[in-house]
């Protein structure tokens, strides 16, 4: 018998504001039962209902005069997932199926002690394996774990994807299916670009880039996990009638390597610039080591050398980290003898083109810059990797940039002739 891991996200599970509307949970139960009837052993990983986590976070903020305590916040917001799994297990049992809900502790998911953004260390698969061998449908809370001191932890935004992939790896499942509100991975956000098309396959590396650059389909850590442990990962629609979805594959399995596979936009950007710092060894370390110690992820970095022997050093971070990064930057400012800070919170967006075929094709950057220029879109910052080129632009031009680049790289869906 094959083992199938299925993860369902917030909108797939239901809406927290409509607590007695179980239509979505019943649809999940239908799908799970259909897989079991085909002879599969099924583990279901659930997120909290849509708006549940946000509502609980609002409660924590309302109660706390300062920033809510991270440990207690984790303990609070994990209630959402525990509610989801218990409700689905109740539905399955009501239909005469052997089913059980497990929280992270019961499922043996052990993490480090980083509240709010923990990383999975190990999974004790014994309990789940025993239940599957007894033909029980196992319903596990996503997004959470417990550290070695048995404190409840959460895995950060989109953490249920990582939960599902980690369980799939531990159980050596045949496939891990991620059910979302889209039919798969698209060449661009269909809400921005009507000409976007669904990809049948995409490489792990391409998906890693897309996830890191703002695509919301999969959490980046789940893709890292899948690549590292060679988990077969598939993105499908929660509506269950939207085709075969998108399968993630290794580069070696990719027969066709398009130059560009997707265009992605990330508006979650803030920028800090240290003005006129001395252009000498060690300055960058003095700036970025304290920021790294605060566990703030820096994205794009650019250094502009000036004629006076000084340099302007700019970097971008997520909007949620802006206030913390700015506070640290103010402490560093005098130490590096900067002549001031220039900040931008919002109003900018990062536009990126991604494709495994870039490794063997020249001219991608030139086409990207030319396309943006032809549409009067100014480039503020540029960064690259082996399979990605990113440009920082003014946010008001973000959607236009996505559509024009999507067309320029031949990604538009072909319209059927009448």
mmCIF file of C-alpha atoms in Angstrom:
data_model
loop_
_atom_site.group_PDB
_atom_site.id
_atom_site.type_symbol
_atom_site.label_atom_id
_atom_site.label_comp_id
_atom_site.label_asym_id
_atom_site.label_seq_id
_atom_site.Cartn_x
_atom_site.Cartn_y
_atom_site.Cartn_z
ATOM 1 C CA UNK A 1 0.000 0.000 0.000
ATOM 2 C CA UNK A 2 1.247 3.493 -0.797
ATOM 3 C CA UNK A 3 1.392 6.319 1.736
ATOM 4 C CA UNK A 4 -0.072 9.660 0.661
ATOM 5 C CA UNK A 5 0.392 12.910 2.574
ATOM 6 C CA UNK A 6 -2.243 15.571 1.883
ATOM 7 C CA UNK A 7 -2.020 19.140 3.162
ATOM 8 C CA UNK A 8 -4.958 21.539 3.025
ATOM 9 C CA UNK A 9 -4.545 25.289 3.582
ATOM 10 C CA UNK A 10 -6.716 27.818 5.397
ATOM 11 C CA UNK A 11 -9.258 28.640 2.686
ATOM 12 C CA UNK A 12 -9.563 24.914 1.929
ATOM 13 C CA UNK A 13 -10.454 24.191 5.540
ATOM 14 C CA UNK A 14 -13.058 26.925 6.015
ATOM 15 C CA UNK A 15 -13.605 30.421 7.333
ATOM 16 C CA UNK A 16 -13.156 31.194 11.020
ATOM 17 C CA UNK A 17 -15.911 33.801 10.810
ATOM 18 C CA UNK A 18 -18.360 31.069 9.745
ATOM 19 C CA UNK A 19 -17.658 28.471 12.411
ATOM 20 C CA UNK A 20 -20.637 26.275 11.635
ATOM 21 C CA UNK A 21 -20.059 26.115 7.889
ATOM 22 C CA UNK A 22 -18.399 22.716 7.426
ATOM 23 C CA UNK A 23 -18.788 22.476 3.656
ATOM 24 C CA UNK A 24 -15.039 22.649 2.980
ATOM 25 C CA UNK A 25 -14.170 20.155 5.693
ATOM 26 C CA UNK A 26 -16.736 17.757 4.270
ATOM 27 C CA UNK A 27 -15.127 18.105 0.818
ATOM 28 C CA UNK A 28 -11.749 17.308 2.341
ATOM 29 C CA UNK A 29 -13.290 14.251 3.993
ATOM 30 C CA UNK A 30 -14.711 13.147 0.610
ATOM 31 C CA UNK A 31 -11.281 13.384 -1.010
ATOM 32 C CA UNK A 32 -9.466 11.650 1.832
ATOM 33 C CA UNK A 33 -11.960 8.766 1.897
ATOM 34 C CA UNK A 34 -11.700 8.355 -1.889
ATOM 35 C CA UNK A 35 -7.935 7.906 -1.559
ATOM 36 C CA UNK A 36 -8.329 5.368 1.230
ATOM 37 C CA UNK A 37 -10.864 3.420 -0.838
ATOM 38 C CA UNK A 38 -8.247 3.201 -3.597
ATOM 39 C CA UNK A 39 -5.958 1.387 -1.164
ATOM 40 C CA UNK A 40 -3.801 4.284 0.030
ATOM 41 C CA UNK A 41 -2.807 5.039 3.596
ATOM 42 C CA UNK A 42 -3.495 8.713 4.208
ATOM 43 C CA UNK A 43 -2.025 11.334 6.521
ATOM 44 C CA UNK A 44 -3.822 14.686 6.405
ATOM 45 C CA UNK A 45 -2.062 17.882 7.507
ATOM 46 C CA UNK A 46 -4.319 20.873 8.150
ATOM 47 C CA UNK A 47 -3.816 24.593 8.598
ATOM 48 C CA UNK A 48 -6.125 26.708 10.726
ATOM 49 C CA UNK A 49 -9.269 28.041 9.099
ATOM 50 C CA UNK A 50 -8.914 31.229 7.101
ATOM 51 C CA UNK A 51 -8.671 34.285 9.428
ATOM 52 C CA UNK A 52 -8.275 32.114 12.548
ATOM 53 C CA UNK A 53 -4.579 32.848 13.115
ATOM 54 C CA UNK A 54 -5.022 36.557 12.354
ATOM 55 C CA UNK A 55 -7.913 36.771 14.835
ATOM 56 C CA UNK A 56 -5.893 35.072 17.564
ATOM 57 C CA UNK A 57 -2.912 37.355 16.911
ATOM 58 C CA UNK A 58 -5.208 40.373 17.199
ATOM 59 C CA UNK A 59 -6.351 39.059 20.583
ATOM 60 C CA UNK A 60 -2.745 38.762 21.754
ATOM 61 C CA UNK A 61 -1.958 42.305 20.599
ATOM 62 C CA UNK A 62 -5.060 43.693 22.300
ATOM 63 C CA UNK A 63 -4.041 42.139 25.616
ATOM 64 C CA UNK A 64 -0.374 43.157 25.566
ATOM 65 C CA UNK A 65 0.817 46.698 26.196
ATOM 66 C CA UNK A 66 4.170 45.821 24.619
ATOM 67 C CA UNK A 67 4.993 43.208 21.995
ATOM 68 C CA UNK A 68 3.156 39.976 22.899
ATOM 69 C CA UNK A 69 5.362 37.319 24.481
ATOM 70 C CA UNK A 70 6.472 34.965 21.696
ATOM 71 C CA UNK A 71 6.148 31.747 23.674
ATOM 72 C CA UNK A 72 2.604 32.492 24.792
ATOM 73 C CA UNK A 73 1.668 33.748 21.338
ATOM 74 C CA UNK A 74 2.744 30.404 19.874
ATOM 75 C CA UNK A 75 0.671 28.584 22.499
ATOM 76 C CA UNK A 76 -2.327 30.721 21.567
ATOM 77 C CA UNK A 77 -2.258 30.600 17.766
ATOM 78 C CA UNK A 78 -1.776 26.824 17.568
ATOM 79 C CA UNK A 79 -5.360 26.524 18.783
ATOM 80 C CA UNK A 80 -6.477 27.181 15.188
ATOM 81 C CA UNK A 81 -4.849 24.041 13.769
ATOM 82 C CA UNK A 82 -5.965 21.898 16.696
ATOM 83 C CA UNK A 83 -9.546 22.939 16.046
ATOM 84 C CA UNK A 84 -9.232 22.062 12.343
ATOM 85 C CA UNK A 85 -7.862 18.544 12.870
ATOM 86 C CA UNK A 86 -10.360 17.679 15.600
ATOM 87 C CA UNK A 87 -13.282 18.780 13.427
ATOM 88 C CA UNK A 88 -12.106 16.749 10.432
ATOM 89 C CA UNK A 89 -11.524 13.685 12.602
ATOM 90 C CA UNK A 90 -15.073 14.055 13.964
ATOM 91 C CA UNK A 91 -16.473 14.159 10.421
ATOM 92 C CA UNK A 92 -14.477 11.083 9.350
ATOM 93 C CA UNK A 93 -15.547 9.129 12.429
ATOM 94 C CA UNK A 94 -19.162 10.154 11.891
ATOM 95 C CA UNK A 95 -18.875 8.529 8.468
ATOM 96 C CA UNK A 96 -17.723 5.289 10.030
ATOM 97 C CA UNK A 97 -13.992 5.694 9.317
ATOM 98 C CA UNK A 98 -11.154 4.981 11.702
ATOM 99 C CA UNK A 99 -9.534 8.383 12.211
ATOM 100 C CA UNK A 100 -7.585 10.262 14.850
ATOM 101 C CA UNK A 101 -6.358 13.830 15.282
ATOM 102 C CA UNK A 102 -2.832 14.441 16.566
ATOM 103 C CA UNK A 103 -1.224 17.652 17.708
ATOM 104 C CA UNK A 104 2.488 18.206 17.070
ATOM 105 C CA UNK A 105 3.558 16.711 20.403
ATOM 106 C CA UNK A 106 1.505 13.568 19.829
ATOM 107 C CA UNK A 107 2.860 13.293 16.275
ATOM 108 C CA UNK A 108 6.445 13.549 17.511
ATOM 109 C CA UNK A 109 7.394 16.749 15.650
ATOM 110 C CA UNK A 110 10.433 18.188 17.440
ATOM 111 C CA UNK A 111 11.739 21.675 16.602
ATOM 112 C CA UNK A 112 14.351 24.107 17.834
ATOM 113 C CA UNK A 113 13.298 26.725 20.382
ATOM 114 C CA UNK A 114 12.818 29.707 18.037
ATOM 115 C CA UNK A 115 9.303 30.841 18.893
ATOM 116 C CA UNK A 116 7.373 32.052 15.838
ATOM 117 C CA UNK A 117 9.843 30.705 13.292
ATOM 118 C CA UNK A 118 11.017 27.310 14.536
ATOM 119 C CA UNK A 119 12.750 24.702 12.391
ATOM 120 C CA UNK A 120 11.940 21.006 12.464
ATOM 121 C CA UNK A 121 14.767 18.907 13.882
ATOM 122 C CA UNK A 122 13.261 15.404 13.950
ATOM 123 C CA UNK A 123 9.985 13.535 13.599
ATOM 124 C CA UNK A 124 9.335 10.423 15.626
ATOM 125 C CA UNK A 125 7.329 8.507 13.052
ATOM 126 C CA UNK A 126 6.515 5.513 15.275
ATOM 127 C CA UNK A 127 3.088 6.720 16.432
ATOM 128 C CA UNK A 128 1.887 7.717 12.951
ATOM 129 C CA UNK A 129 3.256 4.518 11.402
ATOM 130 C CA UNK A 130 1.414 2.343 13.928
ATOM 131 C CA UNK A 131 -1.849 4.137 13.245
ATOM 132 C CA UNK A 132 -1.443 3.839 9.453
ATOM 133 C CA UNK A 133 -0.722 0.109 9.809
ATOM 134 C CA UNK A 134 -4.056 -0.122 11.635
ATOM 135 C CA UNK A 135 -5.812 1.500 8.618
ATOM 136 C CA UNK A 136 -6.456 4.696 10.553
ATOM 137 C CA UNK A 137 -6.643 8.050 8.780
ATOM 138 C CA UNK A 138 -4.204 10.278 10.675
ATOM 139 C CA UNK A 139 -5.017 14.011 10.847
ATOM 140 C CA UNK A 140 -2.066 16.117 12.033
ATOM 141 C CA UNK A 141 -1.796 19.787 12.953
ATOM 142 C CA UNK A 142 0.370 21.742 10.544
ATOM 143 C CA UNK A 143 2.428 24.843 11.317
ATOM 144 C CA UNK A 144 3.552 23.666 14.753
ATOM 145 C CA UNK A 145 5.927 21.538 16.767
ATOM 146 C CA UNK A 146 7.378 21.259 20.259
ATOM 147 C CA UNK A 147 10.924 22.014 21.342
ATOM 148 C CA UNK A 148 13.036 19.745 23.551
ATOM 149 C CA UNK A 149 11.597 21.435 26.639
ATOM 150 C CA UNK A 150 8.069 20.585 25.380
ATOM 151 C CA UNK A 151 7.188 24.205 24.639
ATOM 152 C CA UNK A 152 4.767 24.664 21.737
ATOM 153 C CA UNK A 153 6.437 26.310 18.734
ATOM 154 C CA UNK A 154 5.246 27.524 15.350
ATOM 155 C CA UNK A 155 7.051 27.277 12.012
ATOM 156 C CA UNK A 156 6.355 30.703 10.533
ATOM 157 C CA UNK A 157 4.175 31.806 7.644
ATOM 158 C CA UNK A 158 3.100 28.860 5.471
ATOM 159 C CA UNK A 159 4.564 26.419 7.989
ATOM 160 C CA UNK A 160 1.931 23.760 7.336
ATOM 161 C CA UNK A 161 3.584 23.083 3.970
ATOM 162 C CA UNK A 162 6.821 22.316 5.803
ATOM 163 C CA UNK A 163 4.983 20.105 8.294
ATOM 164 C CA UNK A 164 3.518 18.052 5.453
ATOM 165 C CA UNK A 165 6.808 17.658 3.563
ATOM 166 C CA UNK A 166 8.690 16.750 6.756
ATOM 167 C CA UNK A 167 6.131 14.053 7.585
ATOM 168 C CA UNK A 168 6.305 12.802 3.986
ATOM 169 C CA UNK A 169 10.077 12.540 4.287
ATOM 170 C CA UNK A 170 9.935 10.724 7.634
ATOM 171 C CA UNK A 171 7.375 8.196 6.357
ATOM 172 C CA UNK A 172 9.010 7.906 2.906
ATOM 173 C CA UNK A 173 5.616 8.555 1.356
ATOM 174 C CA UNK A 174 4.888 8.026 -2.324
ATOM 175 C CA UNK A 175 3.802 11.643 -2.798
ATOM 176 C CA UNK A 176 3.024 14.763 -0.798
ATOM 177 C CA UNK A 177 0.046 16.688 -2.166
ATOM 178 C CA UNK A 178 -0.356 20.358 -1.277
ATOM 179 C CA UNK A 179 -3.931 21.556 -1.863
ATOM 180 C CA UNK A 180 -4.261 25.317 -2.355
ATOM 181 C CA UNK A 181 -6.730 27.828 -3.781
ATOM 182 C CA UNK A 182 -5.004 27.704 -7.185
ATOM 183 C CA UNK A 183 -4.761 24.853 -9.679
ATOM 184 C CA UNK A 184 -0.978 24.656 -9.495
ATOM 185 C CA UNK A 185 2.119 26.781 -10.060
ATOM 186 C CA UNK A 186 1.651 29.489 -12.703
ATOM 187 C CA UNK A 187 4.090 31.445 -14.854
ATOM 188 C CA UNK A 188 2.871 34.573 -13.004
ATOM 189 C CA UNK A 189 0.181 35.516 -10.519
ATOM 190 C CA UNK A 190 -3.082 35.062 -12.487
ATOM 191 C CA UNK A 191 -4.556 37.959 -10.500
ATOM 192 C CA UNK A 192 -1.937 40.250 -12.046
ATOM 193 C CA UNK A 193 -1.425 38.632 -15.426
ATOM 194 C CA UNK A 194 -4.457 37.138 -17.170
ATOM 195 C CA UNK A 195 -2.143 35.497 -19.724
ATOM 196 C CA UNK A 196 -0.402 33.393 -17.040
ATOM 197 C CA UNK A 197 -0.480 29.650 -17.626
ATOM 198 C CA UNK A 198 -0.216 26.677 -15.305
ATOM 199 C CA UNK A 199 2.998 24.673 -15.398
ATOM 200 C CA UNK A 200 2.750 20.872 -15.474
ATOM 201 C CA UNK A 201 6.217 20.548 -13.934
ATOM 202 C CA UNK A 202 8.760 22.869 -12.345
ATOM 203 C CA UNK A 203 12.188 22.108 -10.892
ATOM 204 C CA UNK A 204 12.884 22.342 -7.177
ATOM 205 C CA UNK A 205 15.448 25.084 -7.824
ATOM 206 C CA UNK A 206 13.013 27.179 -9.852
ATOM 207 C CA UNK A 207 10.340 26.775 -7.189
ATOM 208 C CA UNK A 208 12.854 27.733 -4.482
ATOM 209 C CA UNK A 209 13.593 30.954 -6.326
ATOM 210 C CA UNK A 210 9.904 31.719 -6.946
ATOM 211 C CA UNK A 211 9.024 31.033 -3.302
ATOM 212 C CA UNK A 212 11.867 33.219 -2.023
ATOM 213 C CA UNK A 213 10.879 36.016 -4.406
ATOM 214 C CA UNK A 214 7.277 36.384 -3.307
ATOM 215 C CA UNK A 215 5.283 33.538 -4.896
ATOM 216 C CA UNK A 216 2.782 32.424 -2.235
ATOM 217 C CA UNK A 217 2.049 28.925 -3.551
ATOM 218 C CA UNK A 218 4.564 27.096 -1.346
ATOM 219 C CA UNK A 219 6.629 28.031 1.685
ATOM 220 C CA UNK A 220 10.320 28.118 0.747
ATOM 221 C CA UNK A 221 11.372 25.832 3.598
ATOM 222 C CA UNK A 222 8.954 23.157 2.402
ATOM 223 C CA UNK A 223 10.604 23.221 -1.025
ATOM 224 C CA UNK A 224 14.070 23.074 0.538
ATOM 225 C CA UNK A 225 12.944 20.066 2.552
ATOM 226 C CA UNK A 226 11.452 18.371 -0.501
ATOM 227 C CA UNK A 227 14.623 18.876 -2.560
ATOM 228 C CA UNK A 228 16.967 17.757 0.229
ATOM 229 C CA UNK A 229 15.053 14.557 0.948
ATOM 230 C CA UNK A 230 13.781 13.952 -2.604
ATOM 231 C CA UNK A 231 10.107 14.141 -1.639
ATOM 232 C CA UNK A 232 7.690 13.976 -4.553
ATOM 233 C CA UNK A 233 5.742 17.188 -4.134
ATOM 234 C CA UNK A 234 2.596 18.120 -6.027
ATOM 235 C CA UNK A 235 0.522 21.330 -5.932
ATOM 236 C CA UNK A 236 -3.204 20.844 -6.570
ATOM 237 C CA UNK A 237 -6.428 22.804 -6.356
ATOM 238 C CA UNK A 238 -8.589 22.410 -3.269
ATOM 239 C CA UNK A 239 -11.609 22.487 -5.565
ATOM 240 C CA UNK A 240 -10.560 19.015 -6.771
ATOM 241 C CA UNK A 241 -11.666 19.536 -10.359
ATOM 242 C CA UNK A 242 -8.903 21.763 -11.688
ATOM 243 C CA UNK A 243 -6.675 19.201 -13.440
ATOM 244 C CA UNK A 244 -3.498 17.427 -12.412
ATOM 245 C CA UNK A 245 -1.726 20.343 -10.772
ATOM 246 C CA UNK A 246 2.034 20.928 -10.878
ATOM 247 C CA UNK A 247 4.703 18.377 -9.958
ATOM 248 C CA UNK A 248 8.059 19.457 -8.581
ATOM 249 C CA UNK A 249 10.974 17.601 -10.161
ATOM 250 C CA UNK A 250 14.760 17.587 -10.039
ATOM 251 C CA UNK A 251 16.771 19.353 -12.725
ATOM 252 C CA UNK A 252 17.996 15.969 -13.954
ATOM 253 C CA UNK A 253 14.409 14.893 -14.607
ATOM 254 C CA UNK A 254 13.627 18.044 -16.573
ATOM 255 C CA UNK A 255 13.534 17.212 -20.278
ATOM 256 C CA UNK A 256 12.771 20.739 -21.455
ATOM 257 C CA UNK A 257 14.517 23.665 -19.813
ATOM 258 C CA UNK A 258 12.782 26.939 -20.718
ATOM 259 C CA UNK A 259 14.935 30.025 -20.487
ATOM 260 C CA UNK A 260 12.355 31.689 -18.224
ATOM 261 C CA UNK A 261 9.687 29.713 -16.357
ATOM 262 C CA UNK A 262 8.055 32.502 -14.408
ATOM 263 C CA UNK A 263 7.806 36.166 -13.486
ATOM 264 C CA UNK A 264 7.112 37.074 -9.882
ATOM 265 C CA UNK A 265 6.408 40.268 -7.951
ATOM 266 C CA UNK A 266 7.174 40.888 -4.266
ATOM 267 C CA UNK A 267 5.697 44.018 -2.679
ATOM 268 C CA UNK A 268 6.811 43.052 0.821
ATOM 269 C CA UNK A 269 9.902 45.232 0.586
ATOM 270 C CA UNK A 270 11.589 47.907 2.681
ATOM 271 C CA UNK A 271 14.986 49.526 2.136
ATOM 272 C CA UNK A 272 17.640 51.054 4.383
ATOM 273 C CA UNK A 273 20.652 52.988 3.060
ATOM 274 C CA UNK A 274 23.754 53.958 5.019
ATOM 275 C CA UNK A 275 24.979 57.204 3.455
ATOM 276 C CA UNK A 276 28.672 57.942 2.952
ATOM 277 C CA UNK A 277 30.281 55.198 5.026
ATOM 278 C CA UNK A 278 34.075 54.738 4.729
ATOM 279 C CA UNK A 279 34.977 52.421 1.862
ATOM 280 C CA UNK A 280 37.306 50.226 3.921
ATOM 281 C CA UNK A 281 37.421 46.528 4.914
ATOM 282 C CA UNK A 282 35.106 45.495 7.755
ATOM 283 C CA UNK A 283 32.345 48.066 7.313
ATOM 284 C CA UNK A 284 29.879 45.579 5.812
ATOM 285 C CA UNK A 285 30.513 43.128 8.635
ATOM 286 C CA UNK A 286 29.828 45.815 11.252
ATOM 287 C CA UNK A 287 26.460 46.459 9.614
ATOM 288 C CA UNK A 288 25.258 42.975 8.777
ATOM 289 C CA UNK A 289 26.515 40.892 11.720
ATOM 290 C CA UNK A 290 24.196 42.637 14.256
ATOM 291 C CA UNK A 291 21.293 42.355 11.819
ATOM 292 C CA UNK A 292 21.982 38.640 11.364
ATOM 293 C CA UNK A 293 22.141 38.123 15.127
ATOM 294 C CA UNK A 294 18.641 39.602 15.322
ATOM 295 C CA UNK A 295 17.566 36.881 12.848
ATOM 296 C CA UNK A 296 16.538 39.451 10.247
ATOM 297 C CA UNK A 297 16.852 38.174 6.695
ATOM 298 C CA UNK A 298 18.529 40.606 4.310
ATOM 299 C CA UNK A 299 17.535 40.315 0.662
ATOM 300 C CA UNK A 300 19.173 42.604 -1.893
ATOM 301 C CA UNK A 301 22.425 44.467 -1.158
ATOM 302 C CA UNK A 302 24.030 47.142 -3.299
ATOM 303 C CA UNK A 303 27.106 49.300 -2.678
ATOM 304 C CA UNK A 304 27.736 52.503 -4.654
ATOM 305 C CA UNK A 305 31.330 53.705 -4.443
ATOM 306 C CA UNK A 306 31.735 57.474 -4.449
ATOM 307 C CA UNK A 307 34.603 59.646 -5.726
ATOM 308 C CA UNK A 308 35.363 60.882 -2.192
ATOM 309 C CA UNK A 309 36.466 57.459 -0.981
ATOM 310 C CA UNK A 310 33.159 56.713 0.674
ATOM 311 C CA UNK A 311 30.235 54.517 -0.306
ATOM 312 C CA UNK A 312 26.464 54.339 0.007
ATOM 313 C CA UNK A 313 25.378 50.896 1.163
ATOM 314 C CA UNK A 314 21.731 49.864 0.657
ATOM 315 C CA UNK A 315 19.912 46.678 1.596
ATOM 316 C CA UNK A 316 16.332 45.457 1.560
ATOM 317 C CA UNK A 317 14.348 43.482 4.116
ATOM 318 C CA UNK A 318 10.789 42.363 4.630
ATOM 319 C CA UNK A 319 8.364 45.057 5.805
ATOM 320 C CA UNK A 320 7.711 43.097 9.007
ATOM 321 C CA UNK A 321 11.404 43.376 9.905
ATOM 322 C CA UNK A 322 11.720 47.050 9.001
ATOM 323 C CA UNK A 323 11.251 48.557 12.476
ATOM 324 C CA UNK A 324 13.690 46.108 14.075
ATOM 325 C CA UNK A 325 16.253 46.571 11.298
ATOM 326 C CA UNK A 326 15.942 50.353 11.534
ATOM 327 C CA UNK A 327 16.447 50.303 15.301
ATOM 328 C CA UNK A 328 19.622 48.246 14.890
ATOM 329 C CA UNK A 329 20.805 50.452 12.002
ATOM 330 C CA UNK A 330 20.481 53.564 14.182
ATOM 331 C CA UNK A 331 22.718 51.900 16.771
ATOM 332 C CA UNK A 332 25.283 51.035 14.091
ATOM 333 C CA UNK A 333 25.173 54.404 12.289
ATOM 334 C CA UNK A 334 27.750 56.195 14.429
ATOM 335 C CA UNK A 335 29.959 53.119 14.798
ATOM 336 C CA UNK A 336 30.498 52.943 11.023
ATOM 337 C CA UNK A 337 30.736 56.750 10.742
ATOM 338 C CA UNK A 338 27.819 57.002 8.337
ATOM 339 C CA UNK A 339 26.523 60.462 7.454
ATOM 340 C CA UNK A 340 22.899 59.469 7.840
ATOM 341 C CA UNK A 341 20.281 56.854 7.024
ATOM 342 C CA UNK A 342 17.786 56.921 4.171
ATOM 343 C CA UNK A 343 14.801 54.615 4.568
ATOM 344 C CA UNK A 344 11.923 53.428 2.411
ATOM 345 C CA UNK A 345 9.095 51.417 3.985
ATOM 346 C CA UNK A 346 6.856 50.272 1.163
ATOM 347 C CA UNK A 347 6.426 51.992 -2.165
ATOM 348 C CA UNK A 348 8.899 49.629 -3.816
ATOM 349 C CA UNK A 349 8.553 46.175 -5.354
ATOM 350 C CA UNK A 350 10.922 43.479 -6.524
ATOM 351 C CA UNK A 351 10.271 42.039 -9.979
ATOM 352 C CA UNK A 352 12.075 38.808 -10.869
ATOM 353 C CA UNK A 353 12.361 36.441 -13.811
ATOM 354 C CA UNK A 354 13.261 32.830 -13.019
ATOM 355 C CA UNK A 355 14.310 29.950 -15.239
ATOM 356 C CA UNK A 356 16.647 26.953 -15.125
ATOM 357 C CA UNK A 357 17.473 27.594 -18.788
ATOM 358 C CA UNK A 358 19.303 30.822 -17.895
ATOM 359 C CA UNK A 359 22.342 28.707 -17.126
ATOM 360 C CA UNK A 360 22.899 28.077 -20.815
ATOM 361 C CA UNK A 361 21.400 31.163 -22.458
ATOM 362 C CA UNK A 362 22.742 34.697 -22.688
ATOM 363 C CA UNK A 363 20.775 37.890 -23.153
ATOM 364 C CA UNK A 364 18.145 37.374 -20.441
ATOM 365 C CA UNK A 365 19.259 40.403 -18.437
ATOM 366 C CA UNK A 366 19.474 42.541 -21.584
ATOM 367 C CA UNK A 367 15.914 41.598 -22.595
ATOM 368 C CA UNK A 368 14.614 42.306 -19.092
ATOM 369 C CA UNK A 369 16.277 45.722 -18.866
ATOM 370 C CA UNK A 370 15.208 46.639 -22.403
ATOM 371 C CA UNK A 371 11.579 45.678 -21.711
ATOM 372 C CA UNK A 372 11.445 47.746 -18.530
ATOM 373 C CA UNK A 373 13.101 50.680 -20.291
ATOM 374 C CA UNK A 374 10.630 50.589 -23.186
ATOM 375 C CA UNK A 375 7.824 50.928 -20.633
ATOM 376 C CA UNK A 376 9.497 53.783 -18.739
ATOM 377 C CA UNK A 377 10.055 51.677 -15.625
ATOM 378 C CA UNK A 378 13.144 52.784 -13.726
ATOM 379 C CA UNK A 379 15.358 50.187 -12.026
ATOM 380 C CA UNK A 380 16.483 51.029 -8.463
ATOM 381 C CA UNK A 381 18.473 47.908 -7.531
ATOM 382 C CA UNK A 382 19.564 44.731 -9.342
ATOM 383 C CA UNK A 383 20.521 41.306 -7.998
ATOM 384 C CA UNK A 384 21.107 37.991 -9.734
ATOM 385 C CA UNK A 385 21.640 34.292 -9.181
ATOM 386 C CA UNK A 386 22.401 31.508 -11.628
ATOM 387 C CA UNK A 387 18.717 31.127 -12.529
ATOM 388 C CA UNK A 388 17.204 34.463 -11.481
ATOM 389 C CA UNK A 389 17.388 38.195 -12.181
ATOM 390 C CA UNK A 390 15.651 40.656 -9.838
ATOM 391 C CA UNK A 391 15.048 44.385 -10.208
ATOM 392 C CA UNK A 392 13.719 46.796 -7.613
ATOM 393 C CA UNK A 393 11.175 49.223 -9.105
ATOM 394 C CA UNK A 394 8.606 51.704 -7.841
ATOM 395 C CA UNK A 395 5.559 49.780 -6.607
ATOM 396 C CA UNK A 396 3.148 51.669 -8.855
ATOM 397 C CA UNK A 397 4.793 50.012 -11.886
ATOM 398 C CA UNK A 398 4.966 46.485 -10.426
ATOM 399 C CA UNK A 399 1.981 44.918 -12.170
ATOM 400 C CA UNK A 400 2.801 46.537 -15.503
ATOM 401 C CA UNK A 401 6.347 45.187 -15.235
ATOM 402 C CA UNK A 402 5.082 41.650 -14.591
ATOM 403 C CA UNK A 403 2.750 41.692 -17.601
ATOM 404 C CA UNK A 404 5.306 43.193 -19.999
ATOM 405 C CA UNK A 405 8.071 40.788 -18.958
ATOM 406 C CA UNK A 406 5.666 37.834 -19.129
ATOM 407 C CA UNK A 407 4.927 38.742 -22.745
ATOM 408 C CA UNK A 408 8.558 39.546 -23.627
ATOM 409 C CA UNK A 409 9.751 36.094 -22.542
ATOM 410 C CA UNK A 410 7.013 34.277 -24.470
ATOM 411 C CA UNK A 411 5.105 33.027 -21.437
ATOM 412 C CA UNK A 412 1.629 34.259 -22.386
ATOM 413 C CA UNK A 413 -0.927 31.519 -22.768
ATOM 414 C CA UNK A 414 -1.782 30.958 -26.406
ATOM 415 C CA UNK A 415 -5.325 31.994 -27.218
ATOM 416 C CA UNK A 416 -7.324 29.392 -29.073
ATOM 417 C CA UNK A 417 -8.311 30.455 -32.560
ATOM 418 C CA UNK A 418 -12.033 30.615 -33.202
#
